[in-house]
PDB file of C-alpha atoms in Angstrom:
ATOM      1  CA  UNK A   1      28.555  11.271  43.307  1.00  0.00           C
ATOM      2  CA  UNK A   2      29.003   7.953  45.108  1.00  0.00           C
ATOM      3  CA  UNK A   3      32.707   7.976  44.252  1.00  0.00           C
ATOM      4  CA  UNK A   4      33.200  11.133  46.317  1.00  0.00           C
ATOM      5  CA  UNK A   5      31.295  10.102  49.442  1.00  0.00           C
ATOM      6  CA  UNK A   6      33.413   9.445  52.535  1.00  0.00           C
ATOM      7  CA  UNK A   7      33.642   5.843  53.773  1.00  0.00           C
ATOM      8  CA  UNK A   8      34.770   4.776  57.226  1.00  0.00           C
ATOM      9  CA  UNK A   9      36.265   1.290  57.226  1.00  0.00           C
ATOM     10  CA  UNK A  10      35.658  -1.001  60.214  1.00  0.00           C
ATOM     11  CA  UNK A  11      38.773  -1.849  62.211  1.00  0.00           C
ATOM     12  CA  UNK A  12      41.091  -4.729  61.306  1.00  0.00           C
ATOM     13  CA  UNK A  13      39.556  -7.024  63.949  1.00  0.00           C
ATOM     14  CA  UNK A  14      36.146  -6.741  62.264  1.00  0.00           C
ATOM     15  CA  UNK A  15      37.573  -7.729  58.891  1.00  0.00           C
ATOM     16  CA  UNK A  16      39.399 -10.679  60.487  1.00  0.00           C
ATOM     17  CA  UNK A  17      36.150 -11.809  62.079  1.00  0.00           C
ATOM     18  CA  UNK A  18      34.350 -11.651  58.714  1.00  0.00           C
ATOM     19  CA  UNK A  19      37.180 -13.529  57.050  1.00  0.00           C
ATOM     20  CA  UNK A  20      36.965 -16.396  59.549  1.00  0.00           C
ATOM     21  CA  UNK A  21      33.170 -16.613  59.196  1.00  0.00           C
ATOM     22  CA  UNK A  22      33.319 -16.646  55.392  1.00  0.00           C
ATOM     23  CA  UNK A  23      36.179 -19.163  55.276  1.00  0.00           C
ATOM     24  CA  UNK A  24      34.164 -21.522  57.475  1.00  0.00           C
ATOM     25  CA  UNK A  25      31.101 -21.182  55.254  1.00  0.00           C
ATOM     26  CA  UNK A  26      32.892 -21.182  51.896  1.00  0.00           C
ATOM     27  CA  UNK A  27      34.619 -24.567  52.493  1.00  0.00           C
ATOM     28  CA  UNK A  28      37.414 -24.162  49.979  1.00  0.00           C
ATOM     29  CA  UNK A  29      35.662 -21.797  47.566  1.00  0.00           C
ATOM     30  CA  UNK A  30      38.012 -19.039  46.447  1.00  0.00           C
ATOM     31  CA  UNK A  31      35.598 -16.305  45.312  1.00  0.00           C
ATOM     32  CA  UNK A  32      33.830 -15.412  48.614  1.00  0.00           C
ATOM     33  CA  UNK A  33      37.091 -14.429  50.332  1.00  0.00           C
ATOM     34  CA  UNK A  34      38.272 -12.505  47.278  1.00  0.00           C
ATOM     35  CA  UNK A  35      34.933 -10.650  47.298  1.00  0.00           C
ATOM     36  CA  UNK A  36      35.585  -9.676  50.922  1.00  0.00           C
ATOM     37  CA  UNK A  37      39.018  -8.384  49.880  1.00  0.00           C
ATOM     38  CA  UNK A  38      37.323  -6.201  47.257  1.00  0.00           C
ATOM     39  CA  UNK A  39      34.961  -4.774  49.876  1.00  0.00           C
ATOM     40  CA  UNK A  40      37.851  -3.933  52.168  1.00  0.00           C
ATOM     41  CA  UNK A  41      39.728  -2.295  49.314  1.00  0.00           C
ATOM     42  CA  UNK A  42      36.593  -0.229  48.543  1.00  0.00           C
ATOM     43  CA  UNK A  43      36.413   0.910  52.177  1.00  0.00           C
ATOM     44  CA  UNK A  44      40.103   1.793  52.550  1.00  0.00           C
ATOM     45  CA  UNK A  45      41.437   2.927  49.142  1.00  0.00           C
ATOM     46  CA  UNK A  46      40.513   5.648  46.632  1.00  0.00           C
ATOM     47  CA  UNK A  47      37.458   4.841  44.494  1.00  0.00           C
ATOM     48  CA  UNK A  48      39.278   4.376  41.170  1.00  0.00           C
ATOM     49  CA  UNK A  49      41.938   2.143  42.724  1.00  0.00           C
ATOM     50  CA  UNK A  50      39.274  -0.035  44.395  1.00  0.00           C
ATOM     51  CA  UNK A  51      37.317  -0.331  41.120  1.00  0.00           C
ATOM     52  CA  UNK A  52      40.430  -1.366  39.224  1.00  0.00           C
ATOM     53  CA  UNK A  53      41.232  -3.967  41.881  1.00  0.00           C
ATOM     54  CA  UNK A  54      37.697  -5.375  41.712  1.00  0.00           C
ATOM     55  CA  UNK A  55      37.810  -5.611  37.911  1.00  0.00           C
ATOM     56  CA  UNK A  56      41.181  -7.382  37.957  1.00  0.00           C
ATOM     57  CA  UNK A  57      39.924  -9.800  40.629  1.00  0.00           C
ATOM     58  CA  UNK A  58      36.811 -10.580  38.598  1.00  0.00           C
ATOM     59  CA  UNK A  59      38.763 -11.279  35.406  1.00  0.00           C
ATOM     60  CA  UNK A  60      41.148 -13.584  37.280  1.00  0.00           C
ATOM     61  CA  UNK A  61      38.338 -15.511  38.974  1.00  0.00           C
ATOM     62  CA  UNK A  62      36.290 -15.811  35.772  1.00  0.00           C
ATOM     63  CA  UNK A  63      39.129 -17.775  34.176  1.00  0.00           C
ATOM     64  CA  UNK A  64      39.482 -20.172  37.138  1.00  0.00           C
ATOM     65  CA  UNK A  65      38.589 -23.857  37.345  1.00  0.00           C
ATOM     66  CA  UNK A  66      36.100 -23.100  40.113  1.00  0.00           C
ATOM     67  CA  UNK A  67      34.233 -20.613  37.927  1.00  0.00           C
ATOM     68  CA  UNK A  68      34.050 -23.173  35.109  1.00  0.00           C
ATOM     69  CA  UNK A  69      32.731 -25.774  37.566  1.00  0.00           C
ATOM     70  CA  UNK A  70      30.085 -23.384  38.917  1.00  0.00           C
ATOM     71  CA  UNK A  71      28.917 -22.564  35.391  1.00  0.00           C
ATOM     72  CA  UNK A  72      28.711 -26.293  34.609  1.00  0.00           C
ATOM     73  CA  UNK A  73      26.624 -26.906  37.763  1.00  0.00           C
ATOM     74  CA  UNK A  74      24.342 -23.971  36.956  1.00  0.00           C
ATOM     75  CA  UNK A  75      23.388 -25.351  33.547  1.00  0.00           C
ATOM     76  CA  UNK A  76      23.448 -29.036  34.552  1.00  0.00           C
ATOM     77  CA  UNK A  77      21.026 -28.482  37.449  1.00  0.00           C
ATOM     78  CA  UNK A  78      18.605 -26.743  35.090  1.00  0.00           C
ATOM     79  CA  UNK A  79      18.931 -29.303  32.280  1.00  0.00           C
ATOM     80  CA  UNK A  80      18.616 -32.472  34.415  1.00  0.00           C
ATOM     81  CA  UNK A  81      14.929 -31.982  35.368  1.00  0.00           C
ATOM     82  CA  UNK A  82      13.937 -31.457  31.710  1.00  0.00           C
ATOM     83  CA  UNK A  83      15.498 -34.211  29.558  1.00  0.00           C
ATOM     84  CA  UNK A  84      14.605 -33.945  25.867  1.00  0.00           C
ATOM     85  CA  UNK A  85      12.896 -37.350  25.773  1.00  0.00           C
ATOM     86  CA  UNK A  86      10.475 -36.470  28.582  1.00  0.00           C
ATOM     87  CA  UNK A  87       7.339 -35.611  26.595  1.00  0.00           C
ATOM     88  CA  UNK A  88       4.539 -37.510  28.393  1.00  0.00           C
ATOM     89  CA  UNK A  89       2.057 -35.850  30.743  1.00  0.00           C
ATOM     90  CA  UNK A  90       2.681 -36.741  34.418  1.00  0.00           C
ATOM     91  CA  UNK A  91      -0.024 -38.252  36.582  1.00  0.00           C
ATOM     92  CA  UNK A  92      -1.519 -36.231  39.440  1.00  0.00           C
ATOM     93  CA  UNK A  93      -0.192 -37.412  42.807  1.00  0.00           C
ATOM     94  CA  UNK A  94      -2.604 -36.469  45.594  1.00  0.00           C
ATOM     95  CA  UNK A  95      -1.568 -39.078  48.167  1.00  0.00           C
ATOM     96  CA  UNK A  96       1.547 -41.119  48.881  1.00  0.00           C
ATOM     97  CA  UNK A  97       2.708 -43.986  51.047  1.00  0.00           C
ATOM     98  CA  UNK A  98       6.063 -45.188  52.326  1.00  0.00           C
ATOM     99  CA  UNK A  99       6.796 -48.800  53.210  1.00  0.00           C
ATOM    100  CA  UNK A 100       9.385 -48.806  56.001  1.00  0.00           C
ATOM    101  CA  UNK A 101       9.878 -46.259  58.769  1.00  0.00           C
ATOM    102  CA  UNK A 102      13.636 -46.477  59.298  1.00  0.00           C
ATOM    103  CA  UNK A 103      16.124 -43.675  58.650  1.00  0.00           C
ATOM    104  CA  UNK A 104      15.411 -43.577  54.915  1.00  0.00           C
ATOM    105  CA  UNK A 105      11.674 -44.268  55.055  1.00  0.00           C
ATOM    106  CA  UNK A 106      11.075 -41.606  57.703  1.00  0.00           C
ATOM    107  CA  UNK A 107      13.130 -39.112  55.686  1.00  0.00           C
ATOM    108  CA  UNK A 108      11.100 -39.815  52.532  1.00  0.00           C
ATOM    109  CA  UNK A 109       7.849 -39.484  54.485  1.00  0.00           C
ATOM    110  CA  UNK A 110       9.056 -36.142  55.903  1.00  0.00           C
ATOM    111  CA  UNK A 111       9.893 -34.880  52.405  1.00  0.00           C
ATOM    112  CA  UNK A 112       6.428 -35.858  51.161  1.00  0.00           C
ATOM    113  CA  UNK A 113       4.773 -34.118  54.126  1.00  0.00           C
ATOM    114  CA  UNK A 114       6.906 -30.996  53.569  1.00  0.00           C
ATOM    115  CA  UNK A 115       5.429 -30.940  50.048  1.00  0.00           C
ATOM    116  CA  UNK A 116       1.901 -31.100  51.502  1.00  0.00           C
ATOM    117  CA  UNK A 117       1.068 -34.671  50.500  1.00  0.00           C
ATOM    118  CA  UNK A 118      -0.895 -36.855  52.929  1.00  0.00           C
ATOM    119  CA  UNK A 119       1.273 -39.872  53.776  1.00  0.00           C
ATOM    120  CA  UNK A 120       0.541 -43.425  54.877  1.00  0.00           C
ATOM    121  CA  UNK A 121       3.448 -45.108  56.668  1.00  0.00           C
ATOM    122  CA  UNK A 122       3.432 -48.910  56.672  1.00  0.00           C
ATOM    123  CA  UNK A 123       5.593 -51.081  58.931  1.00  0.00           C
ATOM    124  CA  UNK A 124       5.549 -54.807  59.717  1.00  0.00           C
ATOM    125  CA  UNK A 125       4.033 -54.659  63.227  1.00  0.00           C
ATOM    126  CA  UNK A 126       2.782 -52.262  65.920  1.00  0.00           C
ATOM    127  CA  UNK A 127       6.204 -51.908  67.537  1.00  0.00           C
ATOM    128  CA  UNK A 128       7.850 -51.013  64.213  1.00  0.00           C
ATOM    129  CA  UNK A 129       5.010 -48.573  63.435  1.00  0.00           C
ATOM    130  CA  UNK A 130       5.664 -46.772  66.745  1.00  0.00           C
ATOM    131  CA  UNK A 131       9.399 -46.641  65.966  1.00  0.00           C
ATOM    132  CA  UNK A 132       8.718 -45.254  62.493  1.00  0.00           C
ATOM    133  CA  UNK A 133       6.453 -42.520  63.869  1.00  0.00           C
ATOM    134  CA  UNK A 134       9.094 -41.649  66.474  1.00  0.00           C
ATOM    135  CA  UNK A 135      11.719 -41.363  63.693  1.00  0.00           C
ATOM    136  CA  UNK A 136       9.421 -39.059  61.747  1.00  0.00           C
ATOM    137  CA  UNK A 137       8.597 -36.937  64.788  1.00  0.00           C
ATOM    138  CA  UNK A 138      12.309 -36.529  65.598  1.00  0.00           C
ATOM    139  CA  UNK A 139      12.867 -35.082  62.109  1.00  0.00           C
ATOM    140  CA  UNK A 140      10.164 -32.446  62.612  1.00  0.00           C
ATOM    141  CA  UNK A 141      11.272 -31.771  66.211  1.00  0.00           C
ATOM    142  CA  UNK A 142      14.781 -31.139  64.863  1.00  0.00           C
ATOM    143  CA  UNK A 143      13.341 -28.653  62.357  1.00  0.00           C
ATOM    144  CA  UNK A 144      11.588 -26.844  65.216  1.00  0.00           C
ATOM    145  CA  UNK A 145      14.843 -26.617  67.211  1.00  0.00           C
ATOM    146  CA  UNK A 146      16.625 -25.148  64.194  1.00  0.00           C
ATOM    147  CA  UNK A 147      13.836 -22.613  63.681  1.00  0.00           C
ATOM    148  CA  UNK A 148      12.723 -24.107  60.344  1.00  0.00           C
ATOM    149  CA  UNK A 149       9.231 -25.016  61.620  1.00  0.00           C
ATOM    150  CA  UNK A 150       6.951 -23.798  64.393  1.00  0.00           C
ATOM    151  CA  UNK A 151       5.525 -26.278  66.903  1.00  0.00           C
ATOM    152  CA  UNK A 152       2.146 -25.937  65.167  1.00  0.00           C
ATOM    153  CA  UNK A 153       3.634 -26.646  61.736  1.00  0.00           C
ATOM    154  CA  UNK A 154       5.461 -29.708  63.048  1.00  0.00           C
ATOM    155  CA  UNK A 155       2.235 -31.015  64.573  1.00  0.00           C
ATOM    156  CA  UNK A 156       0.395 -30.385  61.306  1.00  0.00           C
ATOM    157  CA  UNK A 157       3.059 -32.432  59.497  1.00  0.00           C
ATOM    158  CA  UNK A 158       2.480 -35.333  61.913  1.00  0.00           C
ATOM    159  CA  UNK A 159      -1.310 -34.984  61.696  1.00  0.00           C
ATOM    160  CA  UNK A 160      -1.083 -35.644  57.960  1.00  0.00           C
ATOM    161  CA  UNK A 161       0.446 -39.100  58.549  1.00  0.00           C
ATOM    162  CA  UNK A 162      -1.557 -42.317  58.839  1.00  0.00           C
ATOM    163  CA  UNK A 163       0.473 -45.251  60.135  1.00  0.00           C
ATOM    164  CA  UNK A 164      -0.201 -48.952  60.466  1.00  0.00           C
ATOM    165  CA  UNK A 165       0.813 -52.466  59.482  1.00  0.00           C
ATOM    166  CA  UNK A 166      -2.204 -53.262  57.288  1.00  0.00           C
ATOM    167  CA  UNK A 167      -1.535 -52.928  53.559  1.00  0.00           C
ATOM    168  CA  UNK A 168      -5.282 -52.402  53.062  1.00  0.00           C
ATOM    169  CA  UNK A 169      -4.619 -48.774  54.106  1.00  0.00           C
ATOM    170  CA  UNK A 170      -3.070 -48.326  50.643  1.00  0.00           C
ATOM    171  CA  UNK A 171      -6.192 -49.254  48.656  1.00  0.00           C
ATOM    172  CA  UNK A 172      -6.635 -45.748  47.200  1.00  0.00           C
ATOM    173  CA  UNK A 173      -3.070 -44.360  47.323  1.00  0.00           C
ATOM    174  CA  UNK A 174      -1.659 -42.758  44.155  1.00  0.00           C
ATOM    175  CA  UNK A 175       2.041 -43.450  44.827  1.00  0.00           C
ATOM    176  CA  UNK A 176       3.781 -46.024  47.031  1.00  0.00           C
ATOM    177  CA  UNK A 177       7.529 -45.856  47.731  1.00  0.00           C
ATOM    178  CA  UNK A 178       9.211 -48.951  49.172  1.00  0.00           C
ATOM    179  CA  UNK A 179      12.071 -48.172  51.585  1.00  0.00           C
ATOM    180  CA  UNK A 180      12.650 -51.444  53.430  1.00  0.00           C
ATOM    181  CA  UNK A 181      15.898 -53.313  54.131  1.00  0.00           C
ATOM    182  CA  UNK A 182      18.197 -53.761  51.119  1.00  0.00           C
ATOM    183  CA  UNK A 183      17.355 -57.413  50.529  1.00  0.00           C
ATOM    184  CA  UNK A 184      15.855 -58.701  47.273  1.00  0.00           C
ATOM    185  CA  UNK A 185      13.606 -61.298  48.940  1.00  0.00           C
ATOM    186  CA  UNK A 186      12.220 -58.737  51.405  1.00  0.00           C
ATOM    187  CA  UNK A 187      11.567 -56.180  48.677  1.00  0.00           C
ATOM    188  CA  UNK A 188       9.863 -58.712  46.407  1.00  0.00           C
ATOM    189  CA  UNK A 189       7.580 -59.735  49.266  1.00  0.00           C
ATOM    190  CA  UNK A 190       6.594 -56.072  49.711  1.00  0.00           C
ATOM    191  CA  UNK A 191       5.711 -55.660  46.043  1.00  0.00           C
ATOM    192  CA  UNK A 192       3.736 -58.917  46.053  1.00  0.00           C
ATOM    193  CA  UNK A 193       1.643 -57.384  48.859  1.00  0.00           C
ATOM    194  CA  UNK A 194       1.318 -54.082  47.015  1.00  0.00           C
ATOM    195  CA  UNK A 195       0.110 -55.913  43.905  1.00  0.00           C
ATOM    196  CA  UNK A 196      -2.742 -57.409  45.914  1.00  0.00           C
ATOM    197  CA  UNK A 197      -3.857 -54.235  47.729  1.00  0.00           C
ATOM    198  CA  UNK A 198      -3.064 -51.167  45.602  1.00  0.00           C
ATOM    199  CA  UNK A 199      -5.080 -49.803  42.700  1.00  0.00           C
ATOM    200  CA  UNK A 200      -4.043 -51.216  39.330  1.00  0.00           C
ATOM    201  CA  UNK A 201      -2.896 -47.749  38.244  1.00  0.00           C
ATOM    202  CA  UNK A 202      -1.060 -46.792  41.449  1.00  0.00           C
ATOM    203  CA  UNK A 203       2.601 -45.970  40.805  1.00  0.00           C
ATOM    204  CA  UNK A 204       4.927 -48.355  42.638  1.00  0.00           C
ATOM    205  CA  UNK A 205       8.488 -47.214  43.340  1.00  0.00           C
ATOM    206  CA  UNK A 206      11.544 -48.736  44.963  1.00  0.00           C
ATOM    207  CA  UNK A 207      14.177 -46.736  46.823  1.00  0.00           C
ATOM    208  CA  UNK A 208      16.875 -49.384  46.349  1.00  0.00           C
ATOM    209  CA  UNK A 209      20.480 -48.162  46.415  1.00  0.00           C
ATOM    210  CA  UNK A 210      22.277 -51.057  44.721  1.00  0.00           C
ATOM    211  CA  UNK A 211      19.811 -53.816  43.771  1.00  0.00           C
ATOM    212  CA  UNK A 212      18.629 -54.238  40.184  1.00  0.00           C
ATOM    213  CA  UNK A 213      15.112 -52.718  39.931  1.00  0.00           C
ATOM    214  CA  UNK A 214      14.260 -55.195  37.160  1.00  0.00           C
ATOM    215  CA  UNK A 215      14.707 -58.090  39.603  1.00  0.00           C
ATOM    216  CA  UNK A 216      12.611 -56.311  42.248  1.00  0.00           C
ATOM    217  CA  UNK A 217       9.830 -55.691  39.703  1.00  0.00           C
ATOM    218  CA  UNK A 218       9.571 -59.322  38.548  1.00  0.00           C
ATOM    219  CA  UNK A 219       5.991 -60.466  38.971  1.00  0.00           C
ATOM    220  CA  UNK A 220       4.562 -56.961  39.541  1.00  0.00           C
ATOM    221  CA  UNK A 221       1.218 -56.584  37.758  1.00  0.00           C
ATOM    222  CA  UNK A 222       1.142 -53.721  35.236  1.00  0.00           C
ATOM    223  CA  UNK A 223       4.942 -53.241  35.324  1.00  0.00           C
ATOM    224  CA  UNK A 224       4.629 -50.018  33.306  1.00  0.00           C
ATOM    225  CA  UNK A 225       3.821 -48.264  36.621  1.00  0.00           C
ATOM    226  CA  UNK A 226       7.017 -49.463  38.343  1.00  0.00           C
ATOM    227  CA  UNK A 227      10.026 -47.144  38.725  1.00  0.00           C
ATOM    228  CA  UNK A 228      13.114 -46.608  40.871  1.00  0.00           C
ATOM    229  CA  UNK A 229      13.093 -43.418  42.988  1.00  0.00           C
ATOM    230  CA  UNK A 230      16.420 -43.376  44.811  1.00  0.00           C
ATOM    231  CA  UNK A 231      16.609 -40.791  47.591  1.00  0.00           C
ATOM    232  CA  UNK A 232      19.792 -39.921  49.479  1.00  0.00           C
ATOM    233  CA  UNK A 233      20.039 -39.807  53.254  1.00  0.00           C
ATOM    234  CA  UNK A 234      18.750 -37.742  54.952  1.00  0.00           C
ATOM    235  CA  UNK A 235      15.982 -37.872  52.346  1.00  0.00           C
ATOM    236  CA  UNK A 236      14.192 -34.773  53.614  1.00  0.00           C
ATOM    237  CA  UNK A 237      17.385 -32.699  53.196  1.00  0.00           C
ATOM    238  CA  UNK A 238      19.435 -34.036  50.273  1.00  0.00           C
ATOM    239  CA  UNK A 239      18.513 -32.443  46.946  1.00  0.00           C
ATOM    240  CA  UNK A 240      19.351 -35.301  44.585  1.00  0.00           C
ATOM    241  CA  UNK A 241      16.689 -37.795  43.483  1.00  0.00           C
ATOM    242  CA  UNK A 242      17.807 -40.481  41.044  1.00  0.00           C
ATOM    243  CA  UNK A 243      15.012 -41.543  38.687  1.00  0.00           C
ATOM    244  CA  UNK A 244      15.629 -45.139  37.545  1.00  0.00           C
ATOM    245  CA  UNK A 245      13.215 -46.487  34.920  1.00  0.00           C
ATOM    246  CA  UNK A 246      13.214 -50.144  33.872  1.00  0.00           C
ATOM    247  CA  UNK A 247      12.597 -51.315  30.286  1.00  0.00           C
ATOM    248  CA  UNK A 248       8.862 -51.629  31.155  1.00  0.00           C
ATOM    249  CA  UNK A 249       8.408 -48.213  32.823  1.00  0.00           C
ATOM    250  CA  UNK A 250       5.918 -46.128  30.835  1.00  0.00           C
ATOM    251  CA  UNK A 251       6.740 -42.571  29.684  1.00  0.00           C
ATOM    252  CA  UNK A 252       3.860 -41.359  31.871  1.00  0.00           C
ATOM    253  CA  UNK A 253       5.321 -43.029  34.973  1.00  0.00           C
ATOM    254  CA  UNK A 254       8.752 -41.583  34.170  1.00  0.00           C
ATOM    255  CA  UNK A 255       7.255 -38.096  33.755  1.00  0.00           C
ATOM    256  CA  UNK A 256       5.451 -38.500  37.091  1.00  0.00           C
ATOM    257  CA  UNK A 257       8.752 -39.312  38.806  1.00  0.00           C
ATOM    258  CA  UNK A 258      10.251 -36.070  37.497  1.00  0.00           C
ATOM    259  CA  UNK A 259       7.136 -34.087  38.474  1.00  0.00           C
ATOM    260  CA  UNK A 260       7.291 -35.561  41.986  1.00  0.00           C
ATOM    261  CA  UNK A 261      10.931 -34.474  42.315  1.00  0.00           C
ATOM    262  CA  UNK A 262       9.978 -30.904  41.400  1.00  0.00           C
ATOM    263  CA  UNK A 263       7.148 -30.885  43.956  1.00  0.00           C
ATOM    264  CA  UNK A 264       9.630 -32.082  46.602  1.00  0.00           C
ATOM    265  CA  UNK A 265      12.084 -29.287  45.589  1.00  0.00           C
ATOM    266  CA  UNK A 266      14.658 -31.889  44.548  1.00  0.00           C
ATOM    267  CA  UNK A 267      16.893 -32.180  41.493  1.00  0.00           C
ATOM    268  CA  UNK A 268      15.912 -35.276  39.496  1.00  0.00           C
ATOM    269  CA  UNK A 269      18.606 -37.067  37.491  1.00  0.00           C
ATOM    270  CA  UNK A 270      17.724 -40.042  35.305  1.00  0.00           C
ATOM    271  CA  UNK A 271      20.037 -42.997  35.920  1.00  0.00           C
ATOM    272  CA  UNK A 272      20.629 -46.195  34.012  1.00  0.00           C
ATOM    273  CA  UNK A 273      20.578 -49.559  35.760  1.00  0.00           C
ATOM    274  CA  UNK A 274      24.069 -50.380  37.026  1.00  0.00           C
ATOM    275  CA  UNK A 275      25.763 -51.091  40.346  1.00  0.00           C
ATOM    276  CA  UNK A 276      24.971 -48.155  42.630  1.00  0.00           C
ATOM    277  CA  UNK A 277      23.398 -46.096  39.814  1.00  0.00           C
ATOM    278  CA  UNK A 278      25.273 -42.748  39.771  1.00  0.00           C
ATOM    279  CA  UNK A 279      25.700 -41.291  43.271  1.00  0.00           C
ATOM    280  CA  UNK A 280      26.546 -44.528  45.039  1.00  0.00           C
ATOM    281  CA  UNK A 281      28.795 -45.617  42.174  1.00  0.00           C
ATOM    282  CA  UNK A 282      30.899 -42.516  42.885  1.00  0.00           C
ATOM    283  CA  UNK A 283      30.581 -42.983  46.650  1.00  0.00           C
ATOM    284  CA  UNK A 284      31.817 -46.573  46.385  1.00  0.00           C
ATOM    285  CA  UNK A 285      35.155 -45.453  44.920  1.00  0.00           C
ATOM    286  CA  UNK A 286      35.449 -42.655  47.496  1.00  0.00           C
ATOM    287  CA  UNK A 287      34.759 -45.109  50.333  1.00  0.00           C
ATOM    288  CA  UNK A 288      37.215 -47.675  48.945  1.00  0.00           C
ATOM    289  CA  UNK A 289      40.061 -45.144  49.107  1.00  0.00           C
ATOM    290  CA  UNK A 290      39.076 -44.097  52.647  1.00  0.00           C
ATOM    291  CA  UNK A 291      39.016 -47.722  53.818  1.00  0.00           C
ATOM    292  CA  UNK A 292      42.399 -48.336  52.186  1.00  0.00           C
ATOM    293  CA  UNK A 293      43.840 -45.550  54.350  1.00  0.00           C
ATOM    294  CA  UNK A 294      42.364 -47.148  57.491  1.00  0.00           C
ATOM    295  CA  UNK A 295      44.011 -50.468  56.594  1.00  0.00           C
ATOM    296  CA  UNK A 296      47.301 -48.575  56.252  1.00  0.00           C
ATOM    297  CA  UNK A 297      46.928 -47.383  59.855  1.00  0.00           C
ATOM    298  CA  UNK A 298      45.473 -43.894  59.401  1.00  0.00           C
ATOM    299  CA  UNK A 299      42.980 -42.981  62.143  1.00  0.00           C
ATOM    300  CA  UNK A 300      39.335 -42.729  61.073  1.00  0.00           C
ATOM    301  CA  UNK A 301      38.885 -39.296  62.666  1.00  0.00           C
ATOM    302  CA  UNK A 302      41.989 -38.010  60.840  1.00  0.00           C
ATOM    303  CA  UNK A 303      40.502 -39.084  57.485  1.00  0.00           C
ATOM    304  CA  UNK A 304      37.165 -37.431  58.290  1.00  0.00           C
ATOM    305  CA  UNK A 305      38.965 -34.245  59.408  1.00  0.00           C
ATOM    306  CA  UNK A 306      40.998 -34.153  56.190  1.00  0.00           C
ATOM    307  CA  UNK A 307      37.876 -34.399  54.029  1.00  0.00           C
ATOM    308  CA  UNK A 308      36.102 -31.697  56.045  1.00  0.00           C
ATOM    309  CA  UNK A 309      39.139 -29.453  55.567  1.00  0.00           C
ATOM    310  CA  UNK A 310      38.981 -30.228  51.836  1.00  0.00           C
ATOM    311  CA  UNK A 311      35.411 -28.848  51.744  1.00  0.00           C
ATOM    312  CA  UNK A 312      33.101 -31.794  52.443  1.00  0.00           C
ATOM    313  CA  UNK A 313      30.310 -31.204  54.991  1.00  0.00           C
ATOM    314  CA  UNK A 314      31.395 -34.405  56.728  1.00  0.00           C
ATOM    315  CA  UNK A 315      33.960 -37.150  56.300  1.00  0.00           C
ATOM    316  CA  UNK A 316      33.277 -40.559  54.695  1.00  0.00           C
ATOM    317  CA  UNK A 317      32.987 -42.417  58.002  1.00  0.00           C
ATOM    318  CA  UNK A 318      30.752 -39.786  59.594  1.00  0.00           C
ATOM    319  CA  UNK A 319      28.502 -40.083  56.544  1.00  0.00           C
ATOM    320  CA  UNK A 320      28.362 -43.877  56.936  1.00  0.00           C
ATOM    321  CA  UNK A 321      27.446 -43.487  60.612  1.00  0.00           C
ATOM    322  CA  UNK A 322      24.615 -41.139  59.651  1.00  0.00           C
ATOM    323  CA  UNK A 323      23.211 -43.502  57.005  1.00  0.00           C
ATOM    324  CA  UNK A 324      23.730 -46.572  59.184  1.00  0.00           C
ATOM    325  CA  UNK A 325      26.699 -48.952  59.103  1.00  0.00           C
ATOM    326  CA  UNK A 326      24.312 -51.840  58.360  1.00  0.00           C
ATOM    327  CA  UNK A 327      23.453 -50.126  55.066  1.00  0.00           C
ATOM    328  CA  UNK A 328      27.106 -49.347  54.263  1.00  0.00           C
TER     329      UNK A 328
END
């Protein structure tokens, strides 16, 4: 019987090494370290004693706030992509375009290419087009360095991108996502161009973070095809995609937004129209408190370090640097 088989426990240094590695990865989660304790108990104590310890640990953890939070996340992440009111059939998306090749635009284009969609990248002039392609290439080069892609796969991703400054390239595109500077006048000018060059049934989406999509959509022909698709930076990594319909967005367009999120391996969450939608509305309060501390004389790196120690992947100011201080 398994309970009677001899077990040789690694030495104390090995367990300490595992503990440090798990603590670094767990970022404040209680259960992974307690699970390690159970393994050590199983290796060093009699079988029945180790089993009793594991059972007691499980019962204690099951009643914890962290367990309740994990259960909430489990069900919420499965319910969000399938809201009850979503009953229309989504449109097929066989090609996509991104307007803007900055940090966000390049990230969105990378996410679309990762999903196998051919992408057209539009920028205002040849110099900006070259910059946008360089941004996109750096994303795939980074994936190669981390071992996520081979050189050949990265090149195939780039080969599936058409770039230029002529909106006529979008004449037969199924989906266009605008990701230009967060300025209402600039965004409206983009959609005026899209209205003249895209198919009448092409879905037009804005990636705005804070602007009112209804104001951006004013004057767009066939406004039932307009929707907000708010990605989070870096767009090729972050799992959340906020789906923001306006009062004119058709059920079919809304369903297509959710279907796109699934094809990009993202978690879609429908948001109402309000300042910052959901994610940035939370972030705004978080950032306000961080900036209050700076005004009180606390060093920026100390605030970032405190939030990393609390469990965040990076501090609030590091995150702003990554997204771009102009955006923040």
